[in-house]
mmCIF file of C-alpha atoms in Angstrom:
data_model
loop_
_atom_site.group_PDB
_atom_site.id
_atom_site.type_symbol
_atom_site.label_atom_id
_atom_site.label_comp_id
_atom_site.label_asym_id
_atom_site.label_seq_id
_atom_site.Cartn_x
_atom_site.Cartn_y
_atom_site.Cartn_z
ATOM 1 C CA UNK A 100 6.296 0.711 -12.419
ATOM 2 C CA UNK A 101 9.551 2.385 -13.436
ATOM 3 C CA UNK A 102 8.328 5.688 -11.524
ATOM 4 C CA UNK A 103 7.133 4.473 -8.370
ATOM 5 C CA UNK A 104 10.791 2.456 -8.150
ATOM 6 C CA UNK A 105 12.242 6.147 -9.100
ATOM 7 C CA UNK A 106 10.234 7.540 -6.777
ATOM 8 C CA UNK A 107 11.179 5.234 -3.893
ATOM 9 C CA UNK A 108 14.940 5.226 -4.191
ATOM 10 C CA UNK A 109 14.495 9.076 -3.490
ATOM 11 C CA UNK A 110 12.307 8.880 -1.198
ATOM 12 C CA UNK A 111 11.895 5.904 0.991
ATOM 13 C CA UNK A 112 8.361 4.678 2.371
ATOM 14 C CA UNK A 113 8.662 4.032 6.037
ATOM 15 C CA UNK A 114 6.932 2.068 8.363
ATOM 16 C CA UNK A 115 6.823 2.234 12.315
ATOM 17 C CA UNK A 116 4.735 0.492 14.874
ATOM 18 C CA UNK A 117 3.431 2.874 17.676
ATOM 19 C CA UNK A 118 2.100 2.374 21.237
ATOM 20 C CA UNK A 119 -1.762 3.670 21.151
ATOM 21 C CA UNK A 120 -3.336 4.408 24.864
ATOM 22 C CA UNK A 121 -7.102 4.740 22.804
ATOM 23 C CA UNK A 122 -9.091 2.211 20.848
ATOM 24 C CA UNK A 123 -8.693 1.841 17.065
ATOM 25 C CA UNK A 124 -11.425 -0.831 16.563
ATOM 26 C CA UNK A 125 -9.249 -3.278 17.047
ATOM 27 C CA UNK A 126 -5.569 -1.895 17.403
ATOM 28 C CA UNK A 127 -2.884 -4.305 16.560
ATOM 29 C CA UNK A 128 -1.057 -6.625 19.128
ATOM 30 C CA UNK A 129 0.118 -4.845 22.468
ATOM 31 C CA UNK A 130 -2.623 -1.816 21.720
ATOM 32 C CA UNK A 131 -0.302 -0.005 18.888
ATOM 33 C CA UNK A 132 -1.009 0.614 15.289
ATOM 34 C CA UNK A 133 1.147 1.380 12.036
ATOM 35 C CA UNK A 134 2.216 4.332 11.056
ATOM 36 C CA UNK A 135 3.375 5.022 7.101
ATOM 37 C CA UNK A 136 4.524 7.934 5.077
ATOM 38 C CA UNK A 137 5.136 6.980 1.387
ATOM 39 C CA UNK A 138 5.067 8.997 -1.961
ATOM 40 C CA UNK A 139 3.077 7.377 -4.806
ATOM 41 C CA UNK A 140 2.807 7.640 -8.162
ATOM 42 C CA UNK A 141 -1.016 7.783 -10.109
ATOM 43 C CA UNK A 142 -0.261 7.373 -13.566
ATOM 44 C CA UNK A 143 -4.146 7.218 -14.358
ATOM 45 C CA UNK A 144 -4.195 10.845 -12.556
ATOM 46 C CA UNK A 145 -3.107 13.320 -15.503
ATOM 47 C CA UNK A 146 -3.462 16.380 -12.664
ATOM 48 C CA UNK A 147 -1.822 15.118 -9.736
ATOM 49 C CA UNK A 148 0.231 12.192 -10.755
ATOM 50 C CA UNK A 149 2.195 12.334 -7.689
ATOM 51 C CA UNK A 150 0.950 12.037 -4.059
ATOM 52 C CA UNK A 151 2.202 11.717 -0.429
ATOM 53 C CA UNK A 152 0.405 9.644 2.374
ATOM 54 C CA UNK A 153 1.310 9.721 5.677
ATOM 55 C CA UNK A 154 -1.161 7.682 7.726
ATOM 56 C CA UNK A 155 -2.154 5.406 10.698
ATOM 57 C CA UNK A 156 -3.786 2.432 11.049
ATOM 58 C CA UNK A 157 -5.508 0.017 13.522
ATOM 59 C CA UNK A 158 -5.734 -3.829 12.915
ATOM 60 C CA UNK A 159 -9.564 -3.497 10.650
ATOM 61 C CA UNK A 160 -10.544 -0.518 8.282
ATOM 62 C CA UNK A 161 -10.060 2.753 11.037
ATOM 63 C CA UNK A 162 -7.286 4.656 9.741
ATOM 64 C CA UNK A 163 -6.383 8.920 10.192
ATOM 65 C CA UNK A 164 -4.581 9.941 7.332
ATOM 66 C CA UNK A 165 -3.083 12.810 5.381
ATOM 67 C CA UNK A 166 -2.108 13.652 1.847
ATOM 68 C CA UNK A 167 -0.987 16.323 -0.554
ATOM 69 C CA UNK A 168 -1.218 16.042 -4.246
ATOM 70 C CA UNK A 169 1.984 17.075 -6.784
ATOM 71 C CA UNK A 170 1.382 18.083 -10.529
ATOM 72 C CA UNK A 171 5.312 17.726 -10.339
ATOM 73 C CA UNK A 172 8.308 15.439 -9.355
ATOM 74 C CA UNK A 173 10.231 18.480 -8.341
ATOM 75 C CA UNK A 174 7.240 19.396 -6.016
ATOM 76 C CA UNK A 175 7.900 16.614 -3.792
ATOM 77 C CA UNK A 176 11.116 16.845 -1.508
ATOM 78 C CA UNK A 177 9.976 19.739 0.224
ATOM 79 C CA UNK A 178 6.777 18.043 1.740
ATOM 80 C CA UNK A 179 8.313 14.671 2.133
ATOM 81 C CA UNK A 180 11.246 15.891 4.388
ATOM 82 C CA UNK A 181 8.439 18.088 6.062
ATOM 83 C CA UNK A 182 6.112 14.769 6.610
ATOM 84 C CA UNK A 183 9.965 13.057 7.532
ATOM 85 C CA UNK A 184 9.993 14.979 10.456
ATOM 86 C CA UNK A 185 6.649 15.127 11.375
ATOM 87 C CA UNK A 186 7.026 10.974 11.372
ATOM 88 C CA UNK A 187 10.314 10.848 13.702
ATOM 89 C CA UNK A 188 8.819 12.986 16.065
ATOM 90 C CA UNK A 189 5.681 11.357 16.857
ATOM 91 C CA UNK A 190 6.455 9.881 20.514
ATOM 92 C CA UNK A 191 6.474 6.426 21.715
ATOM 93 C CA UNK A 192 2.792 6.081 22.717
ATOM 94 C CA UNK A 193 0.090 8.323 21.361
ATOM 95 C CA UNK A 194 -3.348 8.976 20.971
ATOM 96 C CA UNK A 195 -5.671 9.461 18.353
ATOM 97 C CA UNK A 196 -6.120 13.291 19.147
ATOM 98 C CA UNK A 197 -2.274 13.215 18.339
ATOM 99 C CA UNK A 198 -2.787 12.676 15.055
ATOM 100 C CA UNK A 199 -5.836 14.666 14.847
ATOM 101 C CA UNK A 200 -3.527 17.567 15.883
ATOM 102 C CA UNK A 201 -1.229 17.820 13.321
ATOM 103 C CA UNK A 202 -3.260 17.828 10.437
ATOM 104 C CA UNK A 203 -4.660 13.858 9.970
ATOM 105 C CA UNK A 204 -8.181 13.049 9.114
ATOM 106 C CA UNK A 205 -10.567 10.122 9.432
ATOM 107 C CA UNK A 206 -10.312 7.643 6.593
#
């Protein structure tokens, strides 16, 4: 508990809600679905105890996601501020093929 509070003081989860112009079985109110990029911590994961997740989802279980696994704290800033910037620049309404492009995968 201590970690992931460490962990998110340094590096913020964020949350957005984005205009879709596609189905996500269902999407959320006014066809958009949420968008989140947070870094977690797996204790129970001895390898990678540290993880990113940038993902979207609709209002059920579809989701496109992406993550990248840390053996270190130190590891970390890089690919969050790289994940940052992939987050402010996705525009105001997308597509699923969007996401697909720049690296996500089905859930």
């Amino acid at each position: 508990m201590k970690m992931q509070l460490k962990i998110n003081k340094q590096f913020p989860p964020l949350t957005k809600i984005v205009k879709v112009k596609d189905d996500w079985y269902p999407c959320f109110e006014n066809n958009t679905v949420k968008v989140s990029l947070m870094v977690l911590y797996a204790g129970w994961n001895d390898k990678y105890p540290y993880y990113i997740k940038f993902q979207a989802w609709g209002a059920d279980d579809f989701g496109l996601e992406k993550e990248k696994l840390f053996t270190d704290f130190d590891q970390i800033e890089e690919a969050y501020n790289y994940y940052k910037e992939q987050y402010n620049a996705i525009p105001e309404i997308v597509d699923k093929n969007y996401f697909y492009n720049i690296g996500f995968v089905t859930f």
